[in-house]
């Protein structure tokens, strides 16, 4: 009865959407695919998960129960930055990374700027009617939300979520992460060219569809960005292999 009550089992139950593959679930929760395969097999044997043109939960109330179980633990051990990126997968609502995080996702975790561990905003586009529900969701984990970045002195902790309400979200999946389109991301980077010149150069080299005139030469900002990224996420960080 207790053999399927571990951390990875709970994360799978919370993140699983009908039709997901094992690889898709692994990318969502930043875990090794073969590890998740073994865990899914245990969940399937126990009757929690079934495979029918993709994985699905046998009883959707398991997800609600799992979220209720997870919520109080945040009071004891607040979510880390990496865990904060996984949390939106548990909300059961559509969203897409935008702004700085869109650049971060489309560069495969290779470009990271304007954040540090003591003042770390996540930027997420959400459906406008869901705005209050998203606020309540993150509030369960002690993470403040706003439509504009809050000064670090305005809240306890280091993580905040900047919610961008949209009438419609056209998300693409990159390494298991929903994100605004590459074209929108490039437009954002161009709008803030001073901060994202090197990112534009990176995107231009990564994607044939990106036409950019960025001619980046490493400077102190670029070195600091890479050093911070290497310290925080020595592999690919929240974008698992």
Tab-separated table of C-alpha atoms in Angstrom:
chain	number	residue	atom	x	y	z
A	1	UNK	CA	0.000	0.000	0.000
A	2	UNK	CA	2.873	2.403	0.708
A	3	UNK	CA	5.223	1.445	-2.111
A	4	UNK	CA	4.042	4.247	-4.428
A	5	UNK	CA	4.094	7.133	-1.960
A	6	UNK	CA	7.483	8.640	-2.757
A	7	UNK	CA	8.509	12.066	-4.069
A	8	UNK	CA	8.749	11.077	-7.739
A	9	UNK	CA	5.447	9.229	-7.616
A	10	UNK	CA	3.741	12.326	-6.263
A	11	UNK	CA	5.340	14.574	-8.879
A	12	UNK	CA	4.172	12.271	-11.670
A	13	UNK	CA	0.618	12.170	-10.341
A	14	UNK	CA	0.532	15.970	-10.135
A	15	UNK	CA	2.128	16.666	-13.517
A	16	UNK	CA	0.525	13.952	-15.639
A	17	UNK	CA	-1.884	15.133	-18.329
A	18	UNK	CA	-3.898	12.633	-20.375
A	19	UNK	CA	-1.895	11.364	-23.341
A	20	UNK	CA	1.520	12.227	-21.920
A	21	UNK	CA	4.469	9.993	-22.737
A	22	UNK	CA	7.064	8.881	-20.219
A	23	UNK	CA	9.612	11.191	-21.857
A	24	UNK	CA	7.154	14.080	-21.723
A	25	UNK	CA	6.496	13.585	-18.011
A	26	UNK	CA	10.227	13.301	-17.298
A	27	UNK	CA	10.885	16.626	-19.039
A	28	UNK	CA	8.045	18.309	-17.179
A	29	UNK	CA	9.426	17.438	-13.756
A	30	UNK	CA	13.140	17.552	-14.614
A	31	UNK	CA	13.846	13.895	-13.977
A	32	UNK	CA	15.760	11.188	-15.803
A	33	UNK	CA	13.580	9.362	-18.326
A	34	UNK	CA	14.582	5.855	-17.273
A	35	UNK	CA	13.976	6.688	-13.623
A	36	UNK	CA	10.503	7.949	-14.474
A	37	UNK	CA	9.863	4.853	-16.590
A	38	UNK	CA	10.491	2.662	-13.534
A	39	UNK	CA	8.281	4.840	-11.340
A	40	UNK	CA	5.462	4.861	-13.905
A	41	UNK	CA	5.667	1.065	-14.096
A	42	UNK	CA	5.179	0.879	-10.327
A	43	UNK	CA	2.253	3.287	-10.494
A	44	UNK	CA	0.715	1.237	-13.287
A	45	UNK	CA	1.108	-2.019	-11.355
A	46	UNK	CA	-0.520	-0.392	-8.319
A	47	UNK	CA	-3.479	0.768	-10.438
A	48	UNK	CA	-2.886	4.515	-10.226
A	49	UNK	CA	-1.863	5.024	-13.851
A	50	UNK	CA	-2.962	3.331	-17.078
A	51	UNK	CA	-1.733	3.459	-20.652
A	52	UNK	CA	-4.310	4.057	-23.390
A	53	UNK	CA	-2.926	6.073	-26.299
A	54	UNK	CA	-0.659	7.728	-23.759
A	55	UNK	CA	-0.579	7.778	-19.989
A	56	UNK	CA	-3.471	8.922	-17.830
A	57	UNK	CA	-4.516	8.828	-14.183
A	58	UNK	CA	-7.097	6.185	-13.377
A	59	UNK	CA	-8.713	8.526	-10.819
A	60	UNK	CA	-8.316	12.305	-11.268
A	61	UNK	CA	-9.041	12.911	-7.578
A	62	UNK	CA	-5.538	11.607	-6.935
A	63	UNK	CA	-4.198	14.861	-8.346
A	64	UNK	CA	-6.282	16.975	-5.980
A	65	UNK	CA	-5.266	14.819	-3.021
A	66	UNK	CA	-1.605	15.063	-4.036
A	67	UNK	CA	-1.781	18.855	-4.235
A	68	UNK	CA	-3.438	19.046	-0.816
A	69	UNK	CA	-0.633	16.894	0.559
A	70	UNK	CA	2.082	18.994	-1.065
A	71	UNK	CA	0.783	22.413	-0.009
A	72	UNK	CA	1.571	22.308	3.742
A	73	UNK	CA	5.108	21.084	3.079
A	74	UNK	CA	5.896	24.477	1.506
A	75	UNK	CA	5.481	26.054	4.939
A	76	UNK	CA	8.253	23.835	6.257
A	77	UNK	CA	10.497	23.792	3.189
A	78	UNK	CA	9.763	26.655	0.740
A	79	UNK	CA	10.137	25.818	-2.971
A	80	UNK	CA	13.594	26.250	-4.466
A	81	UNK	CA	14.060	28.061	-7.772
A	82	UNK	CA	14.153	24.769	-9.672
A	83	UNK	CA	11.034	23.534	-7.854
A	84	UNK	CA	9.256	26.814	-8.606
A	85	UNK	CA	9.698	26.136	-12.315
A	86	UNK	CA	8.041	22.734	-11.906
A	87	UNK	CA	5.084	23.975	-9.842
A	88	UNK	CA	3.044	25.411	-12.775
A	89	UNK	CA	2.871	21.889	-14.213
A	90	UNK	CA	0.738	20.965	-11.193
A	91	UNK	CA	-1.864	23.723	-11.655
A	92	UNK	CA	-3.870	22.021	-14.390
A	93	UNK	CA	-4.167	25.266	-16.388
A	94	UNK	CA	-2.646	26.498	-19.626
A	95	UNK	CA	0.327	28.815	-19.427
A	96	UNK	CA	3.501	29.750	-21.282
A	97	UNK	CA	6.841	31.121	-20.185
A	98	UNK	CA	7.350	34.631	-21.480
A	99	UNK	CA	9.783	37.549	-21.251
A	100	UNK	CA	13.137	36.644	-19.730
A	101	UNK	CA	12.018	33.061	-19.235
A	102	UNK	CA	11.050	32.688	-22.894
A	103	UNK	CA	14.610	33.648	-23.832
A	104	UNK	CA	15.900	31.250	-21.200
A	105	UNK	CA	13.819	28.336	-22.499
A	106	UNK	CA	14.457	28.945	-26.221
A	107	UNK	CA	18.222	29.147	-25.616
A	108	UNK	CA	18.079	25.761	-23.892
A	109	UNK	CA	18.982	27.334	-20.571
A	110	UNK	CA	22.018	28.984	-22.134
A	111	UNK	CA	21.105	32.618	-21.474
A	112	UNK	CA	20.183	33.948	-18.083
A	113	UNK	CA	20.088	37.612	-17.097
A	114	UNK	CA	18.633	40.134	-14.638
A	115	UNK	CA	17.980	37.669	-11.818
A	116	UNK	CA	19.879	36.311	-8.857
A	117	UNK	CA	19.034	33.732	-6.173
A	118	UNK	CA	17.962	36.453	-3.725
A	119	UNK	CA	15.625	38.234	-6.163
A	120	UNK	CA	14.217	35.778	-8.670
A	121	UNK	CA	11.047	36.490	-10.678
A	122	UNK	CA	9.468	33.948	-13.020
A	123	UNK	CA	7.570	35.322	-16.016
A	124	UNK	CA	4.452	33.416	-17.079
A	125	UNK	CA	1.681	34.226	-19.558
A	126	UNK	CA	-1.735	32.976	-18.415
A	127	UNK	CA	-5.318	33.200	-19.622
A	128	UNK	CA	-6.854	36.390	-18.278
A	129	UNK	CA	-9.904	34.651	-16.724
A	130	UNK	CA	-7.525	32.360	-14.800
A	131	UNK	CA	-5.525	35.182	-13.223
A	132	UNK	CA	-7.102	34.929	-9.767
A	133	UNK	CA	-6.848	31.140	-9.800
A	134	UNK	CA	-3.132	31.342	-10.604
A	135	UNK	CA	-2.661	33.849	-7.794
A	136	UNK	CA	-4.399	31.494	-5.366
A	137	UNK	CA	-2.365	28.551	-6.649
A	138	UNK	CA	1.016	30.168	-6.014
A	139	UNK	CA	-0.215	31.616	-2.728
A	140	UNK	CA	-0.614	28.037	-1.501
A	141	UNK	CA	3.162	27.729	-1.750
A	142	UNK	CA	3.978	31.123	-0.285
A	143	UNK	CA	5.006	32.600	-3.639
A	144	UNK	CA	3.740	36.150	-4.298
A	145	UNK	CA	2.363	37.088	-7.706
A	146	UNK	CA	1.843	40.382	-9.506
A	147	UNK	CA	1.410	41.712	-13.018
A	148	UNK	CA	4.586	43.775	-12.661
A	149	UNK	CA	7.857	42.767	-11.068
A	150	UNK	CA	7.818	43.592	-7.360
A	151	UNK	CA	10.784	45.194	-5.583
A	152	UNK	CA	12.578	42.551	-3.531
A	153	UNK	CA	11.857	44.494	-0.317
A	154	UNK	CA	8.095	44.192	-0.878
A	155	UNK	CA	7.855	40.492	-0.034
A	156	UNK	CA	9.489	37.785	2.043
A	157	UNK	CA	11.559	35.158	0.335
A	158	UNK	CA	13.371	35.389	-2.977
A	159	UNK	CA	10.926	33.999	-5.565
A	160	UNK	CA	8.020	35.832	-7.155
A	161	UNK	CA	5.881	35.104	-10.207
A	162	UNK	CA	5.040	37.849	-12.685
A	163	UNK	CA	1.757	36.872	-14.349
A	164	UNK	CA	1.018	38.285	-17.791
A	165	UNK	CA	-2.736	37.937	-18.489
A	166	UNK	CA	-3.555	37.227	-22.118
A	167	UNK	CA	-6.830	36.686	-23.964
A	168	UNK	CA	-5.193	33.860	-25.886
A	169	UNK	CA	-2.004	31.849	-25.434
A	170	UNK	CA	-0.197	30.280	-28.375
A	171	UNK	CA	2.296	28.081	-26.556
A	172	UNK	CA	4.975	25.903	-28.082
A	173	UNK	CA	6.700	23.055	-26.266
A	174	UNK	CA	10.466	23.266	-25.875
A	175	UNK	CA	12.112	20.508	-23.836
A	176	UNK	CA	8.801	19.887	-22.110
A	177	UNK	CA	8.202	23.559	-21.278
A	178	UNK	CA	5.295	25.606	-22.689
A	179	UNK	CA	6.695	28.881	-23.987
A	180	UNK	CA	5.616	31.744	-26.236
A	181	UNK	CA	6.645	31.405	-29.864
A	182	UNK	CA	10.201	31.887	-31.026
A	183	UNK	CA	9.094	34.903	-33.068
A	184	UNK	CA	7.548	36.563	-29.996
A	185	UNK	CA	10.660	35.765	-27.992
A	186	UNK	CA	12.933	37.345	-30.595
A	187	UNK	CA	10.676	40.413	-30.697
A	188	UNK	CA	10.951	40.731	-26.904
A	189	UNK	CA	14.732	40.387	-27.053
A	190	UNK	CA	14.944	43.020	-29.774
A	191	UNK	CA	12.778	45.368	-27.717
A	192	UNK	CA	15.293	45.045	-24.875
A	193	UNK	CA	18.330	44.777	-27.087
A	194	UNK	CA	20.827	46.107	-24.543
A	195	UNK	CA	20.191	43.129	-22.261
A	196	UNK	CA	19.655	40.483	-24.918
A	197	UNK	CA	22.184	41.196	-27.647
A	198	UNK	CA	24.122	38.043	-26.872
A	199	UNK	CA	20.874	36.056	-26.587
A	200	UNK	CA	19.845	37.187	-30.063
A	201	UNK	CA	23.179	36.046	-31.410
A	202	UNK	CA	22.676	32.697	-29.692
A	203	UNK	CA	19.144	32.310	-31.041
A	204	UNK	CA	20.341	33.216	-34.534
A	205	UNK	CA	22.895	30.416	-34.378
A	206	UNK	CA	20.448	27.901	-32.903
A	207	UNK	CA	17.475	28.437	-35.224
A	208	UNK	CA	17.550	28.948	-38.988
A	209	UNK	CA	14.246	30.841	-38.857
A	210	UNK	CA	15.743	33.608	-36.711
A	211	UNK	CA	17.216	36.493	-38.669
A	212	UNK	CA	19.148	38.807	-36.389
A	213	UNK	CA	21.822	41.424	-36.876
A	214	UNK	CA	23.220	40.843	-33.379
A	215	UNK	CA	26.999	40.831	-33.399
A	216	UNK	CA	27.884	39.865	-29.876
A	217	UNK	CA	31.300	39.986	-28.306
A	218	UNK	CA	31.679	38.649	-24.747
A	219	UNK	CA	31.717	41.378	-22.134
A	220	UNK	CA	31.515	41.481	-18.365
A	221	UNK	CA	27.720	41.016	-18.407
A	222	UNK	CA	28.032	37.929	-20.578
A	223	UNK	CA	30.726	36.425	-18.363
A	224	UNK	CA	28.690	37.127	-15.218
A	225	UNK	CA	25.596	35.614	-16.833
A	226	UNK	CA	27.407	32.410	-17.744
A	227	UNK	CA	29.128	32.176	-14.372
A	228	UNK	CA	25.827	32.564	-12.544
A	229	UNK	CA	24.174	29.969	-14.755
A	230	UNK	CA	27.047	27.503	-14.272
A	231	UNK	CA	26.810	27.856	-10.499
A	232	UNK	CA	23.050	27.533	-10.269
A	233	UNK	CA	22.425	24.898	-12.956
A	234	UNK	CA	25.701	23.111	-13.775
A	235	UNK	CA	24.137	20.869	-16.417
A	236	UNK	CA	21.152	22.375	-18.192
A	237	UNK	CA	19.433	23.192	-14.979
A	238	UNK	CA	15.679	23.097	-15.147
A	239	UNK	CA	15.796	21.884	-18.739
A	240	UNK	CA	16.815	18.296	-18.154
A	241	UNK	CA	18.568	16.221	-20.828
